[in-house]
């Protein structure tokens, strides 16, 4: 049976996953390929320094962005997807026009292939909270066109699909996102720089609307931020906004914008960090949280991050907060800073969770069995 993964653009973690999946699929005698709709998107750019070792085809569809949704369409893409696969796994956004057309064709019995969805559904994201009766109807119409499975990263997606009335629980296949293999090689390499200034690190796109970095710093206030060094790794359209904010708050000696880094550089920065922070307003299933967990970092994370259910146990390896509640941000920050003597235990707990829930070999072998 031939399986085709349909997704929007290549990303480093997907390339790493598909490369490793190719080896697992070959062992099981399964065949798969990947169809990418576009090479990149305006607000999503990565340094990809890994070869594509799996079969793939890439279209370069022009995409028009409207309120965070990309509109693109290709007859040749849809024709290739529905004629060359026995099993289609639809990734990207449920409302991508190509996905919508394939789903509707499936409902009209014009697609013979089994259709599954690869979805990071999270009802707390900005997009999901902008809802209406029409959107609810359309989402159910598209997602319920599947006659296969729903491949989801964890509990948040399961709760969300149940909330939306989509699919049956036995059709949910939990397969967490997997970091680049570099993070497997660097498992449990964290160590506390005792006696030195604590280093808190954020790895996120510079987009205040979704990542809430300025909101986090502003609510903590300059006095608290001056107790730590805050490294921010990532690029994005809000770079100048953050530069100006840091300057106005006189935090140039405490908050550092490090820009887009390679995978190896991110690993090195996380290894030398004390605590990983992710203050997102909207984050379906952030891979950076799993990366930090694998390296063994204590965690200070927004409860809007979909995979916090899998990565964090409050009081055992870090703390959660609601990014819309200033008091919660302050309390969580003060707790983790006060708990410095427990950071080694937090680190050990993070690594234990990573070994149990994010073992790449186990996850990929399970995914390959569904191809």
Coordinates of C-alpha atoms in Angstrom, one line a residue:
X1 CA 0.0 0.0 0.0
X2 CA 1.3 3.5 -0.9
X3 CA 0.9 6.3 1.6
X4 CA 1.2 10.0 0.8
X5 CA 1.6 12.6 3.5
X6 CA 0.2 15.9 2.4
X7 CA 1.6 19.0 4.2
X8 CA 2.2 22.6 3.7
X9 CA 5.9 23.3 3.8
X10 CA 9.2 21.5 4.8
X11 CA 10.4 22.2 8.3
X12 CA 13.5 20.8 10.0
X13 CA 11.7 18.6 12.5
X14 CA 9.5 17.1 9.8
X15 CA 12.5 16.4 7.5
X16 CA 14.2 14.7 10.4
X17 CA 11.1 12.7 11.2
X18 CA 10.4 11.7 7.6
X19 CA 14.1 10.7 7.1
X20 CA 13.9 8.4 10.1
X21 CA 10.5 7.1 9.1
X22 CA 11.9 6.0 5.8
X23 CA 14.2 3.5 7.5
X24 CA 11.4 2.2 9.7
X25 CA 9.0 1.9 6.7
X26 CA 11.6 0.0 4.6
X27 CA 12.0 -2.5 7.5
X28 CA 8.3 -3.1 7.5
X29 CA 8.0 -3.2 3.7
X30 CA 5.8 0.0 3.6
X31 CA 5.9 2.7 1.0
X32 CA 5.4 6.4 1.6
X33 CA 6.1 9.7 0.1
X34 CA 5.5 13.4 1.0
X35 CA 3.8 16.1 -1.0
X36 CA 4.8 19.7 0.0
X37 CA 2.4 22.4 -1.1
X38 CA 5.0 25.2 -0.9
X39 CA 8.7 25.7 -0.2
X40 CA 8.1 28.3 2.6
X41 CA 5.6 30.7 4.1
X42 CA 6.0 34.4 4.8
X43 CA 6.1 34.0 8.6
X44 CA 7.6 30.5 8.8
X45 CA 11.3 30.2 7.8
X46 CA 13.8 27.8 9.0
X47 CA 17.4 26.8 8.3
X48 CA 17.2 23.3 6.9
X49 CA 20.6 21.7 7.0
X50 CA 19.6 18.1 6.5
X51 CA 19.1 16.2 3.2
X52 CA 15.8 14.8 2.2
X53 CA 16.3 11.0 2.3
X54 CA 12.7 10.1 1.6
X55 CA 10.6 10.3 -1.6
X56 CA 8.9 13.7 -2.0
X57 CA 7.5 16.2 -4.4
X58 CA 7.3 19.9 -3.9
X59 CA 5.0 22.4 -5.5
X60 CA 5.6 26.1 -5.2
X61 CA 2.0 27.3 -4.9
X62 CA 1.7 31.1 -4.4
X63 CA 0.0 31.6 -1.0
X64 CA -2.2 34.5 0.0
X65 CA -2.3 35.0 3.8
X66 CA -5.5 36.3 5.4
X67 CA -5.8 36.5 9.2
X68 CA -3.2 33.8 9.6
X69 CA -4.8 31.4 7.0
X70 CA -2.9 30.6 3.8
X71 CA -5.0 30.3 0.6
X72 CA -3.3 28.3 -2.1
X73 CA -4.5 25.8 -4.7
X74 CA -3.2 23.6 -7.4
X75 CA -5.2 21.2 -9.6
X76 CA -2.0 19.2 -10.3
X77 CA -1.3 18.8 -6.6
X78 CA -4.8 17.5 -5.9
X79 CA -4.7 15.2 -8.9
X80 CA -1.4 13.7 -7.9
X81 CA -2.5 13.2 -4.3
X82 CA -5.8 11.5 -5.0
X83 CA -4.5 9.2 -7.9
X84 CA -1.1 8.1 -6.5
X85 CA -2.0 7.0 -3.0
X86 CA -3.9 4.2 -1.4
X87 CA -3.8 6.1 1.9
X88 CA -3.7 9.9 2.2
X89 CA -2.6 11.5 5.4
X90 CA -3.7 15.2 5.3
X91 CA -1.5 17.5 7.4
X92 CA -1.3 21.3 7.5
X93 CA -4.4 23.2 8.4
X94 CA -7.9 21.7 8.0
X95 CA -9.0 24.9 6.2
X96 CA -6.2 24.9 3.6
X97 CA -8.0 25.0 0.3
X98 CA -6.2 21.9 -1.1
X99 CA -7.2 19.9 2.0
X100 CA -10.8 21.2 1.8
X101 CA -11.1 20.1 -1.8
X102 CA -9.7 16.6 -1.2
X103 CA -12.0 16.2 1.8
X104 CA -15.0 17.3 -0.2
X105 CA -14.1 14.9 -3.1
X106 CA -13.8 12.1 -0.5
X107 CA -17.3 12.9 0.7
X108 CA -18.5 12.7 -2.9
X109 CA -16.9 9.2 -3.2
X110 CA -14.5 10.5 -5.8
X111 CA -11.4 9.6 -3.8
X112 CA -10.7 5.9 -3.5
X113 CA -7.8 6.3 -1.1
X114 CA -8.3 6.0 2.6
X115 CA -8.1 9.4 4.2
X116 CA -6.6 10.2 7.6
X117 CA -5.8 13.6 9.2
X118 CA -2.6 14.6 10.9
X119 CA -3.8 17.3 13.2
X120 CA -2.5 19.4 16.1
X121 CA -6.0 20.6 17.2
X122 CA -5.9 22.9 20.2
X123 CA -9.0 24.8 21.2
X124 CA -6.9 27.4 23.0
X125 CA -5.1 28.7 20.0
X126 CA -5.9 32.2 18.7
X127 CA -7.4 30.7 15.5
X128 CA -9.5 28.1 17.3
X129 CA -11.0 30.7 19.7
X130 CA -12.2 32.8 16.8
X131 CA -15.2 30.6 16.2
X132 CA -18.7 30.9 14.7
X133 CA -21.5 28.5 13.8
X134 CA -20.4 28.6 10.1
X135 CA -16.8 27.8 11.1
X136 CA -17.9 25.0 13.4
X137 CA -20.0 23.5 10.6
X138 CA -17.2 23.7 8.1
X139 CA -14.6 22.3 10.4
X140 CA -16.8 19.3 11.2
X141 CA -17.6 18.8 7.6
X142 CA -13.9 18.6 6.6
X143 CA -12.5 16.7 9.5
X144 CA -15.3 14.2 9.6
X145 CA -14.6 13.2 6.0
X146 CA -11.9 10.8 7.2
X147 CA -12.4 7.1 7.0
X148 CA -9.0 6.5 8.4
X149 CA -7.4 7.7 11.6
X150 CA -6.6 11.0 13.4
X151 CA -2.9 11.2 14.1
X152 CA -2.6 13.6 17.0
X153 CA 0.4 14.7 19.2
X154 CA -1.3 14.1 22.6
X155 CA -4.0 14.8 25.1
X156 CA -4.8 18.4 24.1
X157 CA -5.7 17.3 20.5
X158 CA -7.8 14.5 21.9
X159 CA -9.7 16.8 24.2
X160 CA -10.2 19.3 21.3
X161 CA -11.5 16.7 18.8
X162 CA -13.9 15.4 21.4
X163 CA -15.0 19.0 22.2
X164 CA -15.6 19.5 18.5
X165 CA -17.5 16.2 18.1
X166 CA -15.0 14.9 15.5
X167 CA -14.1 11.2 15.1
X168 CA -14.3 8.4 17.6
X169 CA -11.8 7.9 20.4
X170 CA -10.6 4.6 19.0
X171 CA -9.6 6.4 15.8
X172 CA -7.3 8.8 17.7
X173 CA -3.6 7.7 17.2
X174 CA -1.3 9.5 19.6
X175 CA 2.0 10.2 17.9
X176 CA 3.9 13.1 19.5
X177 CA 6.0 15.5 17.4
X178 CA 9.7 14.5 17.3
X179 CA 12.7 16.8 17.5
X180 CA 15.7 16.6 15.3
X181 CA 17.8 13.5 16.1
X182 CA 20.4 15.9 17.6
X183 CA 18.2 16.1 20.6
X184 CA 18.3 12.3 21.1
X185 CA 22.1 12.5 21.1
X186 CA 22.0 15.2 23.7
X187 CA 19.6 13.6 26.1
X188 CA 20.2 14.6 29.7
X189 CA 23.0 17.1 29.1
X190 CA 21.7 19.9 31.3
X191 CA 23.6 21.0 34.3
X192 CA 23.0 23.9 36.7
X193 CA 25.5 26.7 36.7
X194 CA 25.4 27.0 40.4
X195 CA 26.3 30.3 41.9
X196 CA 26.0 32.0 38.5
X197 CA 23.3 34.2 37.1
X198 CA 20.4 31.9 36.1
X199 CA 19.9 31.7 32.3
X200 CA 16.3 31.4 31.1
X201 CA 15.8 30.6 27.4
X202 CA 12.9 31.1 25.0
X203 CA 12.9 29.4 21.6
X204 CA 10.1 30.8 19.6
X205 CA 9.1 32.9 16.6
X206 CA 9.1 36.6 17.2
X207 CA 5.4 37.1 16.9
X208 CA 3.8 38.7 20.0
X209 CA 0.2 37.8 19.0
X210 CA 1.0 34.1 19.3
X211 CA 4.1 33.8 21.5
X212 CA 3.5 36.5 24.1
X213 CA 7.2 37.3 24.9
X214 CA 6.7 41.0 25.6
X215 CA 3.6 40.1 27.6
X216 CA 5.7 37.8 29.8
X217 CA 8.5 40.3 30.4
X218 CA 6.2 43.2 30.9
X219 CA 4.1 41.4 33.5
X220 CA 7.2 40.2 35.4
X221 CA 8.6 43.8 35.5
X222 CA 12.2 45.0 35.2
X223 CA 13.2 44.1 38.8
X224 CA 12.4 40.4 38.4
X225 CA 13.9 40.2 34.9
X226 CA 17.1 41.7 36.2
X227 CA 17.5 38.6 38.5
X228 CA 18.1 36.5 35.4
X229 CA 19.6 36.5 31.9
X230 CA 16.8 35.9 29.3
X231 CA 18.0 34.5 26.0
X232 CA 15.4 34.6 23.1
X233 CA 16.2 32.4 20.1
X234 CA 14.2 33.0 17.0
X235 CA 13.3 35.4 14.2
X236 CA 10.1 37.1 13.1
X237 CA 8.2 40.2 12.1
X238 CA 8.2 41.6 15.7
X239 CA 12.0 41.9 16.0
X240 CA 12.0 45.7 15.9
X241 CA 9.1 45.8 18.4
X242 CA 11.1 43.7 20.9
X243 CA 14.3 45.6 20.3
X244 CA 12.5 48.9 21.1
X245 CA 10.7 47.4 24.2
X246 CA 14.0 46.1 25.6
X247 CA 15.6 49.5 25.1
X248 CA 12.7 51.4 26.7
X249 CA 12.7 49.1 29.7
X250 CA 16.6 49.4 30.1
X251 CA 17.0 45.7 29.9
X252 CA 19.8 45.5 27.3
X253 CA 22.1 43.8 29.9
X254 CA 19.5 41.1 30.8
X255 CA 17.4 40.3 27.7
X256 CA 19.2 39.1 24.5
X257 CA 17.7 38.6 21.1
X258 CA 19.9 35.9 19.5
X259 CA 18.1 35.5 16.2
X260 CA 17.6 32.4 14.1
X261 CA 20.2 29.7 15.0
X262 CA 21.1 26.3 13.5
X263 CA 20.0 23.1 15.3
X264 CA 23.4 22.5 16.8
X265 CA 23.6 26.1 18.1
X266 CA 20.1 25.7 19.7
X267 CA 21.3 22.6 21.4
X268 CA 24.3 24.3 22.8
X269 CA 22.3 27.2 24.2
X270 CA 19.8 25.0 25.8
X271 CA 22.6 22.9 27.4
X272 CA 23.9 26.0 29.0
X273 CA 20.5 27.3 30.2
X274 CA 19.0 27.0 33.6
X275 CA 15.3 27.0 32.7
X276 CA 13.3 26.8 29.5
X277 CA 10.5 29.3 29.1
X278 CA 7.6 29.3 26.6
X279 CA 5.0 32.0 27.4
X280 CA 2.8 31.5 24.3
X281 CA -0.8 32.8 23.9
X282 CA -1.2 30.3 21.1
X283 CA 0.8 27.1 20.4
X284 CA -0.7 23.9 19.1
X285 CA 2.1 21.5 20.0
X286 CA 5.5 23.3 20.2
X287 CA 8.5 21.2 19.4
X288 CA 10.8 23.4 21.4
X289 CA 9.1 22.2 24.6
X290 CA 9.9 18.6 23.7
X291 CA 13.5 19.6 22.8
X292 CA 13.9 21.2 26.2
X293 CA 12.4 18.2 28.0
X294 CA 14.8 15.8 26.2
X295 CA 17.8 17.9 27.2
X296 CA 16.5 17.9 30.7
X297 CA 15.6 21.5 31.4
X298 CA 13.3 22.7 34.2
X299 CA 10.2 24.2 32.5
X300 CA 8.2 27.4 32.9
X301 CA 5.4 27.2 30.4
X302 CA 2.1 28.7 29.3
X303 CA -0.9 26.4 29.6
X304 CA -1.9 27.3 26.0
X305 CA 1.0 25.1 24.8
X306 CA -0.8 22.0 23.7
X307 CA 1.8 19.4 24.7
X308 CA 2.3 20.7 28.2
X309 CA 0.2 17.6 29.3
X310 CA 3.0 15.4 28.1
X311 CA 6.0 17.5 29.0
X312 CA 5.3 19.0 32.4
X313 CA 4.0 17.9 35.8
X314 CA 3.6 20.9 38.0
X315 CA 6.0 20.9 40.9
X316 CA 7.9 17.9 39.5
X317 CA 9.8 19.5 36.6
X318 CA 8.4 23.1 36.5
X319 CA 5.4 25.3 36.6
X320 CA 2.4 26.3 34.3
X321 CA 0.8 29.7 34.0
X322 CA -2.1 31.3 32.1
X323 CA -0.4 34.0 29.9
X324 CA -3.5 36.2 30.2
X325 CA -3.2 36.3 34.0
X326 CA -0.3 38.6 35.2
X327 CA -0.5 37.2 38.8
X328 CA -0.1 33.6 37.5
X329 CA 3.0 34.6 35.5
X330 CA 4.6 36.3 38.6
X331 CA 3.8 33.4 40.9
X332 CA 5.1 30.7 38.5
X333 CA 8.3 32.7 37.9
X334 CA 8.9 33.3 41.6
X335 CA 8.3 29.6 42.4
X336 CA 10.8 28.3 39.9
X337 CA 13.4 30.8 40.9
X338 CA 12.9 30.0 44.6
X339 CA 13.1 26.3 43.7
X340 CA 16.7 26.5 42.3
X341 CA 17.8 23.9 44.8
X342 CA 15.3 21.5 43.1
X343 CA 16.4 22.2 39.5
X344 CA 18.6 19.0 39.4
X345 CA 15.5 17.0 40.4
X346 CA 13.4 18.9 37.9
X347 CA 15.9 18.0 35.2
X348 CA 15.9 14.3 36.0
X349 CA 12.1 14.3 35.9
X350 CA 12.1 16.0 32.5
X351 CA 14.5 13.4 31.1
X352 CA 12.4 10.6 32.5
X353 CA 9.3 12.0 30.8
X354 CA 11.2 12.3 27.5
X355 CA 12.4 8.7 27.6
X356 CA 8.9 7.5 28.3
X357 CA 6.9 9.6 25.9
X358 CA 9.2 10.8 23.2
X359 CA 11.3 7.8 22.3
X360 CA 11.9 8.4 18.6
X361 CA 12.3 4.7 17.7
X362 CA 9.1 3.7 19.4
X363 CA 7.1 6.6 17.9
X364 CA 8.4 6.0 14.4
X365 CA 7.9 2.3 14.5
X366 CA 4.2 2.8 15.5
X367 CA 3.7 5.4 12.8
X368 CA 5.2 3.1 10.2
X369 CA 2.8 0.4 11.2
X370 CA -0.1 2.7 10.0
X371 CA 1.3 3.3 6.6

